[in-house]
């Protein structure tokens, strides 16, 4: 299985901050990398697919980058509704493994 | 508009078999390129990918659970069924089904069901 490691596991930030979350794959996955946002009690929501493609309807303050083994999700200006847990997922090969999640909390 | 909804028991006993049904609308599992996956999430923990079925009946399973999982589709009913045998308390989780979106060769789960919480306890 391909292991996905996110960092940090949690972070505290203020509204308006620029936030960066990192995801590292245990082997090269090209750009087969997705990012999801999950709020408490809710299903995950797709934000970014193929490492940098913004899912329809997702605000442009979200962006993704990277290829190979190292990837980044950036929120350019954190909004109150962005406080949530974020997961990366590889779709390079099954099983499509997820990272352990990064919880973004209010400072 | 694509929607998915999971259904099944909320409580199962250890060693029993769990059967979950994903009923969907807005797409057909007989259309080329279409797929449905199952993902679970134990309370307070991360997401875990379980299984995936494609329109052509190609199936993929988590290696760690492969011996216990079966995924099937009923195209006429717009349903995907996941069975998990020999349930254990560690299988207590919210179980989600999700629509597979494919952009070129890149797959992702773009639409998710609301999830169904399953507790394993005697």
mmCIF file of C-alpha atoms in Angstrom:
data_model
loop_
_atom_site.group_PDB
_atom_site.id
_atom_site.type_symbol
_atom_site.label_atom_id
_atom_site.label_comp_id
_atom_site.label_asym_id
_atom_site.label_seq_id
_atom_site.Cartn_x
_atom_site.Cartn_y
_atom_site.Cartn_z
ATOM 1 C CA UNK A 1 0.000 0.000 0.000
ATOM 2 C CA UNK A 2 1.072 3.593 -0.600
ATOM 3 C CA UNK A 3 1.329 5.470 2.701
ATOM 4 C CA UNK A 4 0.180 9.088 2.836
ATOM 5 C CA UNK A 5 1.593 11.312 5.563
ATOM 6 C CA UNK A 6 0.164 14.740 6.295
ATOM 7 C CA UNK A 7 1.751 17.519 8.291
ATOM 8 C CA UNK A 8 0.976 19.080 10.567
ATOM 9 C CA UNK A 9 -1.667 16.940 12.288
ATOM 10 C CA UNK A 10 -3.300 20.102 13.554
ATOM 11 C CA UNK A 11 -2.783 23.825 13.382
ATOM 12 C CA UNK A 12 -4.263 26.959 14.864
ATOM 13 C CA UNK A 13 -4.801 29.941 12.623
ATOM 14 C CA UNK A 14 -6.720 33.182 12.472
ATOM 15 C CA UNK A 15 -9.208 34.410 9.925
ATOM 16 C CA UNK A 16 -7.300 35.928 7.052
ATOM 17 C CA UNK A 17 -4.183 33.801 7.565
ATOM 18 C CA UNK A 18 -2.488 31.912 4.766
ATOM 19 C CA UNK A 19 -2.504 28.207 5.621
ATOM 20 C CA UNK A 20 -0.407 25.450 4.080
ATOM 21 C CA UNK A 21 -0.879 21.718 4.606
ATOM 22 C CA UNK A 22 1.613 19.169 3.310
ATOM 23 C CA UNK A 23 1.031 15.603 2.127
ATOM 24 C CA UNK A 24 3.824 13.157 1.333
ATOM 25 C CA UNK A 25 3.426 9.839 -0.460
ATOM 26 C CA UNK A 26 5.632 6.836 0.288
ATOM 27 C CA UNK A 27 6.312 6.449 -3.451
ATOM 28 C CA UNK A 28 5.765 8.556 -6.543
ATOM 29 C CA UNK A 29 2.105 9.013 -7.428
ATOM 30 C CA UNK A 30 2.525 11.461 -10.328
ATOM 31 C CA UNK A 31 -0.352 13.898 -9.722
ATOM 32 C CA UNK A 32 -2.901 11.308 -8.589
ATOM 33 C CA UNK A 33 -3.651 13.291 -5.446
ATOM 34 C CA UNK A 34 -6.951 14.600 -4.122
ATOM 35 C CA UNK A 35 -7.804 16.890 -1.209
ATOM 36 C CA UNK A 36 -11.003 16.740 0.842
ATOM 37 C CA UNK A 37 -12.489 18.940 3.537
ATOM 38 C CA UNK A 38 -14.564 17.423 6.332
ATOM 39 C CA UNK A 39 -16.603 19.248 8.939
ATOM 40 C CA UNK A 40 -17.833 17.543 12.138
ATOM 41 C CA UNK A 41 -20.696 15.147 11.511
ATOM 42 C CA UNK A 42 -20.557 15.674 7.756
ATOM 43 C CA UNK A 43 -19.313 13.710 4.781
ATOM 44 C CA UNK A 44 -16.030 14.768 3.175
ATOM 45 C CA UNK A 45 -16.165 17.299 0.340
ATOM 46 C CA UNK A 46 -13.847 17.179 -2.654
ATOM 47 C CA UNK A 47 -11.754 20.359 -2.973
ATOM 48 C CA UNK A 48 -8.902 19.533 -5.331
ATOM 49 C CA UNK A 49 -8.344 16.642 -7.746
ATOM 50 C CA UNK A 50 -5.318 15.687 -9.828
ATOM 51 C CA UNK A 51 -3.141 17.644 -7.389
ATOM 52 C CA UNK A 52 -4.069 21.126 -8.610
ATOM 53 C CA UNK A 53 -7.479 21.108 -10.306
ATOM 54 C CA UNK A 54 -10.132 22.996 -8.387
ATOM 55 C CA UNK A 55 -13.410 21.131 -8.046
ATOM 56 C CA UNK A 56 -16.411 23.012 -9.405
ATOM 57 C CA UNK A 57 -17.950 25.334 -6.837
ATOM 58 C CA UNK A 58 -14.914 25.412 -4.539
ATOM 59 C CA UNK A 59 -13.674 28.931 -3.691
ATOM 60 C CA UNK A 60 -10.522 30.060 -5.461
ATOM 61 C CA UNK A 61 -8.739 30.682 -2.127
ATOM 62 C CA UNK A 62 -8.090 26.922 -2.146
ATOM 63 C CA UNK A 63 -5.210 25.729 -4.296
ATOM 64 C CA UNK A 64 -3.129 22.600 -4.650
ATOM 65 C CA UNK A 65 0.335 21.928 -5.973
ATOM 66 C CA UNK A 66 2.962 19.230 -6.224
ATOM 67 C CA UNK A 67 3.809 16.064 -8.075
ATOM 68 C CA UNK A 68 5.656 12.853 -7.423
ATOM 69 C CA UNK A 69 5.741 12.450 -3.654
ATOM 70 C CA UNK A 70 5.243 15.942 -2.218
ATOM 71 C CA UNK A 71 2.028 17.916 -2.330
ATOM 72 C CA UNK A 72 0.598 21.050 -0.767
ATOM 73 C CA UNK A 73 -2.875 22.404 -0.084
ATOM 74 C CA UNK A 74 -2.956 26.167 0.431
ATOM 75 C CA UNK A 75 -5.768 28.335 1.720
ATOM 76 C CA UNK A 76 -4.786 31.874 0.730
ATOM 77 C CA UNK A 77 -6.981 33.714 3.244
ATOM 78 C CA UNK A 78 -8.638 31.553 5.883
ATOM 79 C CA UNK A 79 -12.353 32.120 6.298
ATOM 80 C CA UNK A 80 -14.564 31.130 9.262
ATOM 81 C CA UNK A 81 -16.163 28.339 7.237
ATOM 82 C CA UNK A 82 -12.751 26.796 6.499
ATOM 83 C CA UNK A 83 -12.218 25.518 10.017
ATOM 84 C CA UNK A 84 -12.381 21.784 9.414
ATOM 85 C CA UNK A 85 -10.248 18.679 8.936
ATOM 86 C CA UNK A 86 -8.460 18.212 5.623
ATOM 87 C CA UNK A 87 -7.455 14.880 4.078
ATOM 88 C CA UNK A 88 -5.264 14.020 1.138
ATOM 89 C CA UNK A 89 -5.880 10.820 -0.833
ATOM 90 C CA UNK A 90 -3.899 9.099 -3.564
ATOM 91 C CA UNK A 91 -5.685 7.519 -6.518
ATOM 92 C CA UNK A 92 -2.543 6.218 -8.224
ATOM 93 C CA UNK A 93 -3.133 2.625 -7.199
ATOM 94 C CA UNK A 94 -5.607 0.713 -5.095
ATOM 95 C CA UNK A 95 -6.092 0.778 -2.191
ATOM 96 C CA UNK A 96 -6.705 4.521 -2.543
ATOM 97 C CA UNK A 97 -5.181 5.514 0.768
ATOM 98 C CA UNK A 98 -5.915 8.656 2.763
ATOM 99 C CA UNK A 99 -3.651 10.726 4.940
ATOM 100 C CA UNK A 100 -4.328 10.894 8.667
ATOM 101 C CA UNK A 101 -5.901 14.331 8.406
ATOM 102 C CA UNK A 102 -5.008 17.880 9.395
ATOM 103 C CA UNK A 103 -7.352 19.699 11.746
ATOM 104 C CA UNK A 104 -7.486 23.457 11.229
ATOM 105 C CA UNK A 105 -8.640 25.199 14.381
ATOM 106 C CA UNK A 106 -9.363 28.779 15.337
ATOM 107 C CA UNK A 107 -6.550 30.609 17.101
ATOM 108 C CA UNK B 1 -27.980 15.919 -9.763
ATOM 109 C CA UNK B 2 -26.088 13.002 -8.269
ATOM 110 C CA UNK B 3 -27.119 11.736 -4.843
ATOM 111 C CA UNK B 4 -26.173 8.673 -2.835
ATOM 112 C CA UNK B 5 -27.598 7.286 0.382
ATOM 113 C CA UNK B 6 -26.352 4.474 2.571
ATOM 114 C CA UNK B 7 -28.683 2.130 4.430
ATOM 115 C CA UNK B 8 -28.263 -0.841 6.714
ATOM 116 C CA UNK B 9 -28.252 -1.868 10.362
ATOM 117 C CA UNK B 10 -27.007 0.539 12.988
ATOM 118 C CA UNK B 11 -26.034 -2.258 15.380
ATOM 119 C CA UNK B 12 -24.495 -5.636 14.650
ATOM 120 C CA UNK B 13 -23.098 -8.283 16.958
ATOM 121 C CA UNK B 14 -19.524 -9.525 16.837
ATOM 122 C CA UNK B 15 -18.983 -12.294 14.250
ATOM 123 C CA UNK B 16 -22.104 -11.266 12.321
ATOM 124 C CA UNK B 17 -22.104 -10.184 8.682
ATOM 125 C CA UNK B 18 -22.814 -6.546 7.844
ATOM 126 C CA UNK B 19 -24.717 -5.714 4.665
ATOM 127 C CA UNK B 20 -24.839 -2.090 3.555
ATOM 128 C CA UNK B 21 -26.709 -0.749 0.560
ATOM 129 C CA UNK B 22 -25.858 2.386 -1.363
ATOM 130 C CA UNK B 23 -28.835 3.670 -3.354
ATOM 131 C CA UNK B 24 -27.976 6.353 -5.869
ATOM 132 C CA UNK B 25 -29.556 8.586 -8.473
ATOM 133 C CA UNK B 26 -28.348 10.912 -11.187
ATOM 134 C CA UNK B 27 -26.038 8.421 -12.891
ATOM 135 C CA UNK B 28 -26.029 4.851 -14.144
ATOM 136 C CA UNK B 29 -23.548 2.151 -13.241
ATOM 137 C CA UNK B 30 -23.943 0.758 -16.719
ATOM 138 C CA UNK B 31 -22.274 3.853 -18.217
ATOM 139 C CA UNK B 32 -18.632 3.531 -19.217
ATOM 140 C CA UNK B 33 -16.226 5.064 -16.720
ATOM 141 C CA UNK B 34 -18.634 5.156 -13.793
ATOM 142 C CA UNK B 35 -17.788 3.748 -10.370
ATOM 143 C CA UNK B 36 -18.878 3.704 -6.728
ATOM 144 C CA UNK B 37 -16.642 3.343 -3.719
ATOM 145 C CA UNK B 38 -17.016 2.606 -0.011
ATOM 146 C CA UNK B 39 -15.043 4.438 2.665
ATOM 147 C CA UNK B 40 -15.341 4.217 6.443
ATOM 148 C CA UNK B 41 -14.349 6.374 9.400
ATOM 149 C CA UNK B 42 -14.107 5.137 12.982
ATOM 150 C CA UNK B 43 -15.186 7.725 15.558
ATOM 151 C CA UNK B 44 -12.555 10.445 15.829
ATOM 152 C CA UNK B 45 -10.256 8.757 13.325
ATOM 153 C CA UNK B 46 -9.205 9.104 9.710
ATOM 154 C CA UNK B 47 -10.928 7.952 6.546
ATOM 155 C CA UNK B 48 -10.237 4.410 5.338
ATOM 156 C CA UNK B 49 -10.838 3.306 1.739
ATOM 157 C CA UNK B 50 -12.601 -0.064 1.578
ATOM 158 C CA UNK B 51 -13.680 -1.028 -1.930
ATOM 159 C CA UNK B 52 -14.516 0.225 -5.412
ATOM 160 C CA UNK B 53 -16.677 -1.178 -8.209
ATOM 161 C CA UNK B 54 -16.695 -0.008 -11.816
ATOM 162 C CA UNK B 55 -19.362 -0.040 -14.496
ATOM 163 C CA UNK B 56 -17.765 -3.121 -16.084
ATOM 164 C CA UNK B 57 -17.910 -5.031 -12.766
ATOM 165 C CA UNK B 58 -14.181 -4.566 -12.134
ATOM 166 C CA UNK B 59 -13.755 -4.673 -8.345
ATOM 167 C CA UNK B 60 -10.991 -3.533 -6.025
ATOM 168 C CA UNK B 61 -10.634 -4.155 -2.298
ATOM 169 C CA UNK B 62 -8.507 -2.990 0.582
ATOM 170 C CA UNK B 63 -5.885 -5.753 0.933
ATOM 171 C CA UNK B 64 -6.169 -5.739 4.720
ATOM 172 C CA UNK B 65 -9.927 -6.439 4.512
ATOM 173 C CA UNK B 66 -10.173 -8.282 1.216
ATOM 174 C CA UNK B 67 -11.000 -11.642 2.762
ATOM 175 C CA UNK B 68 -14.007 -10.121 4.543
ATOM 176 C CA UNK B 69 -15.420 -7.775 1.881
ATOM 177 C CA UNK B 70 -17.661 -8.270 -1.111
ATOM 178 C CA UNK B 71 -18.918 -5.442 -3.317
ATOM 179 C CA UNK B 72 -21.670 -5.959 -5.879
ATOM 180 C CA UNK B 73 -23.897 -3.815 -8.045
ATOM 181 C CA UNK B 74 -27.494 -4.005 -9.164
ATOM 182 C CA UNK B 75 -27.722 -1.731 -12.154
ATOM 183 C CA UNK B 76 -31.485 -2.081 -12.494
ATOM 184 C CA UNK B 77 -32.011 -0.889 -8.920
ATOM 185 C CA UNK B 78 -29.237 1.747 -8.954
ATOM 186 C CA UNK B 79 -27.666 0.116 -5.937
ATOM 187 C CA UNK B 80 -24.263 -1.001 -4.752
ATOM 188 C CA UNK B 81 -24.046 -3.458 -1.871
ATOM 189 C CA UNK B 82 -21.090 -3.974 0.463
ATOM 190 C CA UNK B 83 -20.931 -7.005 2.724
ATOM 191 C CA UNK B 84 -18.389 -7.396 5.503
ATOM 192 C CA UNK B 85 -18.132 -10.709 7.321
ATOM 193 C CA UNK B 86 -16.987 -11.528 10.844
ATOM 194 C CA UNK B 87 -17.651 -8.076 12.275
ATOM 195 C CA UNK B 88 -15.613 -6.934 15.272
ATOM 196 C CA UNK B 89 -15.927 -3.938 17.599
ATOM 197 C CA UNK B 90 -12.982 -2.308 15.783
ATOM 198 C CA UNK B 91 -15.229 -2.152 12.704
ATOM 199 C CA UNK B 92 -17.443 0.379 14.490
ATOM 200 C CA UNK B 93 -17.473 3.358 12.136
ATOM 201 C CA UNK B 94 -19.442 5.607 9.856
ATOM 202 C CA UNK B 95 -19.614 3.970 6.445
ATOM 203 C CA UNK B 96 -19.828 6.173 3.342
ATOM 204 C CA UNK B 97 -20.463 5.386 -0.296
ATOM 205 C CA UNK B 98 -19.252 7.838 -2.919
ATOM 206 C CA UNK B 99 -19.452 8.493 -6.649
ATOM 207 C CA UNK B 100 -16.246 8.086 -8.596
ATOM 208 C CA UNK B 101 -15.436 11.036 -10.824
ATOM 209 C CA UNK B 102 -12.910 10.472 -13.573
ATOM 210 C CA UNK B 103 -11.100 13.328 -15.324
ATOM 211 C CA UNK B 104 -8.886 11.730 -17.917
ATOM 212 C CA UNK B 105 -7.164 9.033 -15.883
ATOM 213 C CA UNK B 106 -7.495 10.852 -12.562
ATOM 214 C CA UNK B 107 -10.085 9.504 -10.164
ATOM 215 C CA UNK B 108 -11.652 11.111 -7.101
ATOM 216 C CA UNK B 109 -14.816 10.851 -5.043
ATOM 217 C CA UNK B 110 -16.790 13.956 -5.951
ATOM 218 C CA UNK B 111 -20.157 13.180 -4.382
ATOM 219 C CA UNK B 112 -20.606 11.369 -1.064
ATOM 220 C CA UNK B 113 -23.557 9.922 0.755
ATOM 221 C CA UNK B 114 -24.416 11.213 4.210
ATOM 222 C CA UNK B 115 -22.908 8.144 5.839
ATOM 223 C CA UNK B 116 -24.370 5.510 8.132
ATOM 224 C CA UNK B 117 -23.034 4.782 11.603
ATOM 225 C CA UNK B 118 -22.543 1.110 12.400
ATOM 226 C CA UNK B 119 -21.797 -0.049 15.937
ATOM 227 C CA UNK B 120 -20.463 -3.522 16.619
ATOM 228 C CA UNK B 121 -21.359 -4.668 20.104
ATOM 229 C CA UNK B 122 -22.824 -7.666 21.851
#
